[in-house]
PDB file of C-alpha atoms in Angstrom:
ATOM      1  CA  UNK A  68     157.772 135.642  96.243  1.00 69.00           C
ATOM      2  CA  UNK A  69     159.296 132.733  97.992  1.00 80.00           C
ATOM      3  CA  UNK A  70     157.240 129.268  98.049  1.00 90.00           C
ATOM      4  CA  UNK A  71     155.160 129.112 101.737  1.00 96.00           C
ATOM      5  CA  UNK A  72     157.157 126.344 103.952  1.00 97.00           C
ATOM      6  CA  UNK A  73     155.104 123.220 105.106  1.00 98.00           C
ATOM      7  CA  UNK A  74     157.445 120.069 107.190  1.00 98.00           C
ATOM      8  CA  UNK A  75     157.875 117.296 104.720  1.00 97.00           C
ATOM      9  CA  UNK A  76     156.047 114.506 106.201  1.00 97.00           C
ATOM     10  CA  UNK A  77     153.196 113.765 109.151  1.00 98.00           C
ATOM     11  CA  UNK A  78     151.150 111.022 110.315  1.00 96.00           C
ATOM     12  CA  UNK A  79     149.101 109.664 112.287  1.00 96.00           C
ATOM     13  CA  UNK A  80     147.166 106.297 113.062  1.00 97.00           C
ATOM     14  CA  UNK A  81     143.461 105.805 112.236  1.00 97.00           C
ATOM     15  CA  UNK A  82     141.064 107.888 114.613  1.00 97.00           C
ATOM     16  CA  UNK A  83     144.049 110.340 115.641  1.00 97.00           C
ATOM     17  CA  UNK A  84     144.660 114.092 114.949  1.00 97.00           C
ATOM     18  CA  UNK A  85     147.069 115.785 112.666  1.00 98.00           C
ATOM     19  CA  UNK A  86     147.861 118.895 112.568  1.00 98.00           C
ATOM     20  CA  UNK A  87     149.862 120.188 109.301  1.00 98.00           C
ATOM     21  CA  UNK A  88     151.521 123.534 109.046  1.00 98.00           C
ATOM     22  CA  UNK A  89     151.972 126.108 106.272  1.00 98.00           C
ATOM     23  CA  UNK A  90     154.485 129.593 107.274  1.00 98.00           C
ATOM     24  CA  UNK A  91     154.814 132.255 105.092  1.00 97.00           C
ATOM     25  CA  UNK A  92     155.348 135.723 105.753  1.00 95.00           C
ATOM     26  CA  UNK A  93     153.318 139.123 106.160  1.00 93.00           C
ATOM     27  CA  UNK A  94     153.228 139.741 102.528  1.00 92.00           C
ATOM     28  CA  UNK A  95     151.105 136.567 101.943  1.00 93.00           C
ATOM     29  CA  UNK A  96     149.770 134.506 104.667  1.00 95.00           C
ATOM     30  CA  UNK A  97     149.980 137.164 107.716  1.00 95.00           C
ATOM     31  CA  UNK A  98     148.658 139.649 105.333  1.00 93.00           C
ATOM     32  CA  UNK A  99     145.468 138.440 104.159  1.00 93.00           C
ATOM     33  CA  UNK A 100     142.579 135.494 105.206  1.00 95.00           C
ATOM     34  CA  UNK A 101     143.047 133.740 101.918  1.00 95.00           C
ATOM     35  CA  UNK A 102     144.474 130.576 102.668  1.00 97.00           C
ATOM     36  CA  UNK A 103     143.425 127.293 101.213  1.00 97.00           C
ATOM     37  CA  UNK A 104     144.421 123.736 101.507  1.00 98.00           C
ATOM     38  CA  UNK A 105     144.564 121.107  98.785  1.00 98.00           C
ATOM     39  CA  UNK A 106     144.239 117.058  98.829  1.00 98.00           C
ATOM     40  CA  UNK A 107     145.717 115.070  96.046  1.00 98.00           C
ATOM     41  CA  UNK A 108     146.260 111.490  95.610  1.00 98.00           C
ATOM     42  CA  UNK A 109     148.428 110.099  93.305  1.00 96.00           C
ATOM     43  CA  UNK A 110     147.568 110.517  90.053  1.00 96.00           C
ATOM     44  CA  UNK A 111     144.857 112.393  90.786  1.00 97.00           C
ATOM     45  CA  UNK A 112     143.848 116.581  90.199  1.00 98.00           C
ATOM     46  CA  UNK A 113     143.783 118.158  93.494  1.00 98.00           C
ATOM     47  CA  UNK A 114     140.995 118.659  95.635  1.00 98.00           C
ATOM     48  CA  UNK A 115     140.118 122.437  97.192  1.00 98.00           C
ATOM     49  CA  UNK A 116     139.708 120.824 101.316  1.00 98.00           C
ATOM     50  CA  UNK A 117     139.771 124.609 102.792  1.00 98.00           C
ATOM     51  CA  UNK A 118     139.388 128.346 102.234  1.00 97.00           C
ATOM     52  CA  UNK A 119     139.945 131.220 103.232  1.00 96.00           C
ATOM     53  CA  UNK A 120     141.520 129.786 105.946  1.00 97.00           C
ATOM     54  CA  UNK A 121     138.416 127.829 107.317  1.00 97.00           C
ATOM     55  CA  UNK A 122     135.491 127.745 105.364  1.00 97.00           C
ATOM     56  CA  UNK A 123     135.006 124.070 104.226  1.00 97.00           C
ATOM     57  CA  UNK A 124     133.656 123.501 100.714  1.00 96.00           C
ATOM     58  CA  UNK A 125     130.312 121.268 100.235  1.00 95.00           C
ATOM     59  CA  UNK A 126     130.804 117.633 100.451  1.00 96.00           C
ATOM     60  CA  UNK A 127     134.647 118.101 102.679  1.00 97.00           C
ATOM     61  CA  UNK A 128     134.383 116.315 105.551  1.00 96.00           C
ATOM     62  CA  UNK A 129     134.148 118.401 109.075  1.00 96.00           C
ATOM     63  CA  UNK A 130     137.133 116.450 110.168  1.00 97.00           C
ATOM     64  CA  UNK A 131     139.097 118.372 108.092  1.00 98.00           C
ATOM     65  CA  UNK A 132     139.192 122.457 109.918  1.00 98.00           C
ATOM     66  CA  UNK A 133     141.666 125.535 108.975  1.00 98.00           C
ATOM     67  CA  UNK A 134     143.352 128.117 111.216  1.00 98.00           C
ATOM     68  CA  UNK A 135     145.621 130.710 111.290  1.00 98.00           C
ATOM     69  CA  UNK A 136     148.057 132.521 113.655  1.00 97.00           C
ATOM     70  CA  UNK A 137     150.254 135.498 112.670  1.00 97.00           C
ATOM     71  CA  UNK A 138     151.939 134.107 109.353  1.00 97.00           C
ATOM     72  CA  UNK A 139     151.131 130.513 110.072  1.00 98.00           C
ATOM     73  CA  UNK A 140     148.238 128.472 108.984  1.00 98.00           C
ATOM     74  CA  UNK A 141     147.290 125.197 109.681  1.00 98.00           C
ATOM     75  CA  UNK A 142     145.280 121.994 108.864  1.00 98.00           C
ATOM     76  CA  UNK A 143     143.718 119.351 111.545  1.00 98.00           C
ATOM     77  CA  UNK A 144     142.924 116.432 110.251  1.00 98.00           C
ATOM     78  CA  UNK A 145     140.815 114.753 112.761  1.00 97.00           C
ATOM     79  CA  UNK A 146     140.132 111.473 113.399  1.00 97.00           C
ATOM     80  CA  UNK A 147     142.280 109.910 110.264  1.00 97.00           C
ATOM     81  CA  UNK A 148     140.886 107.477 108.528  1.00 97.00           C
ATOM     82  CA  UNK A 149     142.843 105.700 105.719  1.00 97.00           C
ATOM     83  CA  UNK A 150     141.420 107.417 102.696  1.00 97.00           C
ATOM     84  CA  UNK A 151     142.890 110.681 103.802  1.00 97.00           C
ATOM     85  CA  UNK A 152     146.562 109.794 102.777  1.00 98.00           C
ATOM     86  CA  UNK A 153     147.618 111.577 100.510  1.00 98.00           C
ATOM     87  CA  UNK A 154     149.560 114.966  99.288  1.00 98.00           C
ATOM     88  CA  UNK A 155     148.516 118.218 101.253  1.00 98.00           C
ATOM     89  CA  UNK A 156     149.465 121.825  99.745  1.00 98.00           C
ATOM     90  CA  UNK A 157     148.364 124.925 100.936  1.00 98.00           C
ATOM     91  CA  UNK A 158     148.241 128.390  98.641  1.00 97.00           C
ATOM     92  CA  UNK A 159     148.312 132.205  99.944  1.00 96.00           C
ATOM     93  CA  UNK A 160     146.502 134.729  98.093  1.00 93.00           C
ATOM     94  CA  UNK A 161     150.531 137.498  98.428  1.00 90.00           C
ATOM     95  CA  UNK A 162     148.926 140.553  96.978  1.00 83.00           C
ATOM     96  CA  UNK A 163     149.783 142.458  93.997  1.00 77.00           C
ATOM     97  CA  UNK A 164     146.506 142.174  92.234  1.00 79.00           C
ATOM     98  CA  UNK A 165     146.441 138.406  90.825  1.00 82.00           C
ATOM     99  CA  UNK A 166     149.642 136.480  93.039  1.00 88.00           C
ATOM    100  CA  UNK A 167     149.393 133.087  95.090  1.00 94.00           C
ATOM    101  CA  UNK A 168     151.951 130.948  95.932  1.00 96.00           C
ATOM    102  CA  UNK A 169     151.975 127.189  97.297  1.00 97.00           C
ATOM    103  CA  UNK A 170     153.097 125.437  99.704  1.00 97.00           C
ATOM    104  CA  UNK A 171     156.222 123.050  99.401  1.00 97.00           C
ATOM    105  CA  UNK A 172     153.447 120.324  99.878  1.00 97.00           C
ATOM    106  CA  UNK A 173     152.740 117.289 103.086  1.00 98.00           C
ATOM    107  CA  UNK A 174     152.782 113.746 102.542  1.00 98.00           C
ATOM    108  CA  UNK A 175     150.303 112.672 105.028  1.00 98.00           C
ATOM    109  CA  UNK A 176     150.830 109.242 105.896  1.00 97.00           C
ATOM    110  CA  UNK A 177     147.986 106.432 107.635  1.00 96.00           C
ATOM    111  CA  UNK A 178     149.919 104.915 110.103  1.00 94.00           C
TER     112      UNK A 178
ATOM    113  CA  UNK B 134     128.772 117.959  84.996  1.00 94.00           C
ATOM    114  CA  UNK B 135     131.130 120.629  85.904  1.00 96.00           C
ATOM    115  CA  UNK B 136     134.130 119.922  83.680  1.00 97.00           C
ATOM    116  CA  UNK B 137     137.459 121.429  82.852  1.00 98.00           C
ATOM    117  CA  UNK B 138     139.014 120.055  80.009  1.00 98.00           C
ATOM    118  CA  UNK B 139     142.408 121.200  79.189  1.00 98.00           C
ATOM    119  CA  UNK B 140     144.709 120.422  75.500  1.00 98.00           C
ATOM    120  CA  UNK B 141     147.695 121.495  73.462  1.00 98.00           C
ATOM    121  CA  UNK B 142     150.611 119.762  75.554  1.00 97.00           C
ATOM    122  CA  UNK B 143     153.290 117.817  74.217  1.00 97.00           C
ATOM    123  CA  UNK B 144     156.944 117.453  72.932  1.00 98.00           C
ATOM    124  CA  UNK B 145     158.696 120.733  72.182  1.00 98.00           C
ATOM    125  CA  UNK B 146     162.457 122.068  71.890  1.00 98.00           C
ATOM    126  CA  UNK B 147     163.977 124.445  74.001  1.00 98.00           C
ATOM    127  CA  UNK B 148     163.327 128.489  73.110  1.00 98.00           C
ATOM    128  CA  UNK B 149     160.025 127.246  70.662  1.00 98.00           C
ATOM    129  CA  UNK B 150     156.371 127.832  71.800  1.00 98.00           C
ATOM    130  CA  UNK B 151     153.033 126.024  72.818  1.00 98.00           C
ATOM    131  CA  UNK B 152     149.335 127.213  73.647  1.00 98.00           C
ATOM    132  CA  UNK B 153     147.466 125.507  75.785  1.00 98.00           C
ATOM    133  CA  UNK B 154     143.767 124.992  76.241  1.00 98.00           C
ATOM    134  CA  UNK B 155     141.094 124.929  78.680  1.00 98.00           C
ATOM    135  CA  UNK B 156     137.394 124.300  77.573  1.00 98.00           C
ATOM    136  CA  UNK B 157     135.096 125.114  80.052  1.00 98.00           C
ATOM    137  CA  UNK B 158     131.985 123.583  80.795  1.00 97.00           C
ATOM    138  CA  UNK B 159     128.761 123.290  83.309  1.00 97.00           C
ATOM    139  CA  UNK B 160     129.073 126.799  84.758  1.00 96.00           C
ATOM    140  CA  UNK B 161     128.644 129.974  84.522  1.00 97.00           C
ATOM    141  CA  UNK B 162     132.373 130.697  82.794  1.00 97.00           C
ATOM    142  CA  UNK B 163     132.061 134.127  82.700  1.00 94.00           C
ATOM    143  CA  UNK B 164     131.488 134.593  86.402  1.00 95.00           C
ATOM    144  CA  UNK B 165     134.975 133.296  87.351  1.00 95.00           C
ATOM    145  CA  UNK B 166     138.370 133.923  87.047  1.00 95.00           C
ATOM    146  CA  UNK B 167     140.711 131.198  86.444  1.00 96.00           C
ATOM    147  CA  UNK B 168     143.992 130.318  86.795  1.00 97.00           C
ATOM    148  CA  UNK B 169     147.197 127.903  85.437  1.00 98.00           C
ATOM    149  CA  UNK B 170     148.979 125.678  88.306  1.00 98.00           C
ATOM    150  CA  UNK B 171     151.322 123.051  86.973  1.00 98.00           C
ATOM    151  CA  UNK B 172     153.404 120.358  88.619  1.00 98.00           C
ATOM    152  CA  UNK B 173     156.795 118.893  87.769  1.00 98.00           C
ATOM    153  CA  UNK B 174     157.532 115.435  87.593  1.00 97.00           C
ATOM    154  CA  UNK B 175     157.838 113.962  91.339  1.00 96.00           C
ATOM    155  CA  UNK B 176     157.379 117.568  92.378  1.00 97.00           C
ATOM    156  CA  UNK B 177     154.963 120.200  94.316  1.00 97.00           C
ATOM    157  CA  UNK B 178     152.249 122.585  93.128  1.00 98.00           C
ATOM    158  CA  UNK B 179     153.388 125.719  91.787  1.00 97.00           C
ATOM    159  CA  UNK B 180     150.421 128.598  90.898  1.00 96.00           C
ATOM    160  CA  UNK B 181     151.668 129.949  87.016  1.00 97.00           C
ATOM    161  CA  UNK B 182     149.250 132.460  85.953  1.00 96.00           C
ATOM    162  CA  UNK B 183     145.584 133.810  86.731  1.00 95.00           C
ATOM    163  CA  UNK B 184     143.048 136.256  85.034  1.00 95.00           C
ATOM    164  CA  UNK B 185     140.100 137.372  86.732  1.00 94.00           C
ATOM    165  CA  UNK B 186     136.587 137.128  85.010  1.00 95.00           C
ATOM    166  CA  UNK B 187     136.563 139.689  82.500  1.00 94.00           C
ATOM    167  CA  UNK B 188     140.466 139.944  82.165  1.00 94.00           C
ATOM    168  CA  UNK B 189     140.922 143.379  83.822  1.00 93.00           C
ATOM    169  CA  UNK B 190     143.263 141.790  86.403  1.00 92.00           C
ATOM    170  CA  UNK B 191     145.878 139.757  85.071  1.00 94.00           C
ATOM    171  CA  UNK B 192     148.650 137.983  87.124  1.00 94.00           C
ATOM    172  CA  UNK B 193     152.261 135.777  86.462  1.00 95.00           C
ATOM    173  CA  UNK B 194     154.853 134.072  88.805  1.00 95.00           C
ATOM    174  CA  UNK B 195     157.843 135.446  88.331  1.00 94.00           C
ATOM    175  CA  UNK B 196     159.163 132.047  87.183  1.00 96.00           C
ATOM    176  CA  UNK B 197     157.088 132.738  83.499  1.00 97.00           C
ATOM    177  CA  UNK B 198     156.504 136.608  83.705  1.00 97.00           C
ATOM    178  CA  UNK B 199     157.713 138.274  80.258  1.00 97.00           C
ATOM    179  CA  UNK B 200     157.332 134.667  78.493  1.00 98.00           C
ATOM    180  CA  UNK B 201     153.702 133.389  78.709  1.00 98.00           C
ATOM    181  CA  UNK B 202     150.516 134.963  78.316  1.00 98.00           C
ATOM    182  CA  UNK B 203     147.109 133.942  80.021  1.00 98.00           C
ATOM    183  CA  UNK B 204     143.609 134.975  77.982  1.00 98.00           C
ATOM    184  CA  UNK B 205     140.619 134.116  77.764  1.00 98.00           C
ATOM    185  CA  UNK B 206     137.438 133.805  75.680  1.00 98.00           C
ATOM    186  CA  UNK B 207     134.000 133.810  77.595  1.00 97.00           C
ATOM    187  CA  UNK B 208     132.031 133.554  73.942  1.00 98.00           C
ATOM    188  CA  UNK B 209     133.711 130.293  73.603  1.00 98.00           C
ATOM    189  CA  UNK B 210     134.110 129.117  77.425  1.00 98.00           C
ATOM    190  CA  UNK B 211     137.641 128.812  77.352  1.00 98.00           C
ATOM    191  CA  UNK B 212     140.907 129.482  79.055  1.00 98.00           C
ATOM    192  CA  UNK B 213     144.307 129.628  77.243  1.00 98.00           C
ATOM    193  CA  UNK B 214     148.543 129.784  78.441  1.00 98.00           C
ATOM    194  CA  UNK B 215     150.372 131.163  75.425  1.00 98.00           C
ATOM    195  CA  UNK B 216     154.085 129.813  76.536  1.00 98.00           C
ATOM    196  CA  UNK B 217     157.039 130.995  74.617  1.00 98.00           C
ATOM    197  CA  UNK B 218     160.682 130.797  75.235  1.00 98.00           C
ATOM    198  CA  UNK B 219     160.411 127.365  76.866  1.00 98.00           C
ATOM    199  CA  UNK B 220     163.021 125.828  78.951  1.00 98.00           C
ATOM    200  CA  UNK B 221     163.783 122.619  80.226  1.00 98.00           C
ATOM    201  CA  UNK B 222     162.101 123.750  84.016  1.00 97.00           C
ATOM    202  CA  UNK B 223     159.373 124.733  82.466  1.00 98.00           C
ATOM    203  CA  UNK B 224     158.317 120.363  82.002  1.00 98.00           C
ATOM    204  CA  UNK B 225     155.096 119.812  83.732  1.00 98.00           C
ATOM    205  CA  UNK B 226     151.497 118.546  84.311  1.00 98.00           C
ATOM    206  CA  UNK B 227     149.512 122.151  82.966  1.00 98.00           C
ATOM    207  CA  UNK B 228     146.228 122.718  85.189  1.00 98.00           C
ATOM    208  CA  UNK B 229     143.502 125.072  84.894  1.00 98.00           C
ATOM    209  CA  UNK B 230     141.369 125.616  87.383  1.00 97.00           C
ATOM    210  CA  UNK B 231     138.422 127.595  88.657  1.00 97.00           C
ATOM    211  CA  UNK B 232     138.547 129.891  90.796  1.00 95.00           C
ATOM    212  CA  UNK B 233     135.532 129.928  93.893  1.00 93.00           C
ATOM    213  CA  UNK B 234     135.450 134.115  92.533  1.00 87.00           C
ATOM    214  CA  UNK B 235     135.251 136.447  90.026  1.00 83.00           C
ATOM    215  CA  UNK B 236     138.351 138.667  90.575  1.00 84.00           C
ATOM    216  CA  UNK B 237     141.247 135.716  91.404  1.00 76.00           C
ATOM    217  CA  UNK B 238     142.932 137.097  93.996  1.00 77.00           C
ATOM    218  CA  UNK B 239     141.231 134.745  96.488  1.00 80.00           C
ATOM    219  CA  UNK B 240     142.996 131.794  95.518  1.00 81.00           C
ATOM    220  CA  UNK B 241     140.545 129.081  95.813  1.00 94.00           C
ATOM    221  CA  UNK B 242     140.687 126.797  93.176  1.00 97.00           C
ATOM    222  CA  UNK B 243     137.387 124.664  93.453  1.00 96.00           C
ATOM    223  CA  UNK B 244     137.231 122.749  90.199  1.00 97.00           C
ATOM    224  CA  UNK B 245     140.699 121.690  88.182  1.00 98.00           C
ATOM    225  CA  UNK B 246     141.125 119.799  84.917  1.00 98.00           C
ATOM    226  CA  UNK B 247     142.989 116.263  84.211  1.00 97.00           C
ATOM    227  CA  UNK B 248     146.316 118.359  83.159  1.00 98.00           C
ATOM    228  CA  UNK B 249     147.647 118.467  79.787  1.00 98.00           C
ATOM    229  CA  UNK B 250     151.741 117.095  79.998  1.00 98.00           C
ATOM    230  CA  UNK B 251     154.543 120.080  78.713  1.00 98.00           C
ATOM    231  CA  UNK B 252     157.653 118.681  77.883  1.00 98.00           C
ATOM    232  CA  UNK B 253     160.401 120.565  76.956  1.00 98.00           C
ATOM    233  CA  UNK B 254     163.429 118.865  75.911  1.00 97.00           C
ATOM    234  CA  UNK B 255     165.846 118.827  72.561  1.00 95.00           C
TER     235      UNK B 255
END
């Protein structure tokens, strides 16, 4: 199973949208609705942000939704503020009983 | 307090072995499965191993299938990574983390530990 393929680098300036990207394929991310999305700072243990491609966790922030189309998912960040820079990963359940794989990661940058 | 608390990293040579820990605590442990993620130095997130709540489902990356074994022990609330063979690649923070299920195919990891540091170097 190959890693899922998110750009790099976005950003934004404060009170903007951004809208991050994660591709994989049908064996993973086109295949099933178990995608999830994952903030860390530096330093810092990661934080679950979404599941399942869009269900939000208690205490995340309803700036932060999920989607999905075909074998791409995504994450909006709206309205940035400056505490949201940081690291974003997202993870696809890819079958076989117990398999997920992650993202290549997004440094989200606060303009 | 919902805690994961994870132990047994260090400094060890090439080809020897390590277990790691994960102590488990303010939950239900037994109701979840849990999983390994670990990060390189400078590097992304990469999922390692996961066993669902009663360890009927068991599953590896590729990168560490054949040389590292995930267990647990729901008497004792706690997770383990039995790693043997090591290699240089296999350097990084060690997570455990809770899964939002019982069976761990979901892939929602809702509560992690600090990370226990695996270096593997001569």
């Amino acid at each position: 199973q190959s890693a899922l393929t998110q750009p790099p680098s976005a950003s934004g300036s404060p009170g903007q949208s951004v809208t991050i990207s994660c591709t994989g394929t049908s064996s993973d991310v086109g295949g099933y609705n178990y995608v999830s999305w994952y903030q860390q700072h530096p330093g810092k243990a990661p934080k679950l942000m979404i599941y399942e491609v869009s269900k939000r966790p208690s205490g995340v922030p309803d700036r932060f939704s999920g989607s999905k189309s075909g074998n791409t998912a995504s994450l909006t960040v709206s309205g940035l503020q400056a505490e949201d820079e940081a690291d974003y990963y997202c993870s696809s359940y890819a079958g076989s009983n117990i398999y997920v794989v992650f993202g290549g990661g997004t440094k989200l940058t606060v303009l | 307090e919902v805690q994961l608390v994870e132990s047994g990293g260090g400094l060890v040579q090439p080809g020897r072995s390590l277990r790691l820990s994960c102590a488990a605590s303010g939950f239900t442990f037994d109701d979840y499965a849990m999983h390994w993620v670990r990060q390189a130095p400078g590097k992304g997130l990469e999922w390692v191993s996961g066993i669902s709540w009663n360890s009927g489902s068991i599953g590896y990356a590729d990168s560490v299938k054949g040389r590292f074994t995930i267990s647990r022990d729901n008497a004792k609330n706690s997770l383990y990574l039995q790693m043997n063979s090591l290699r240089a690649e296999d350097t990084a923070l060690y997570y455990c983390a809770k899964d939002t299920g019982g069976w761990g195919g979901g892939g929602a990891f809702d509560i992690w530990g600090q990370g226990t540091m695996v270096t593997v170097s001569s």
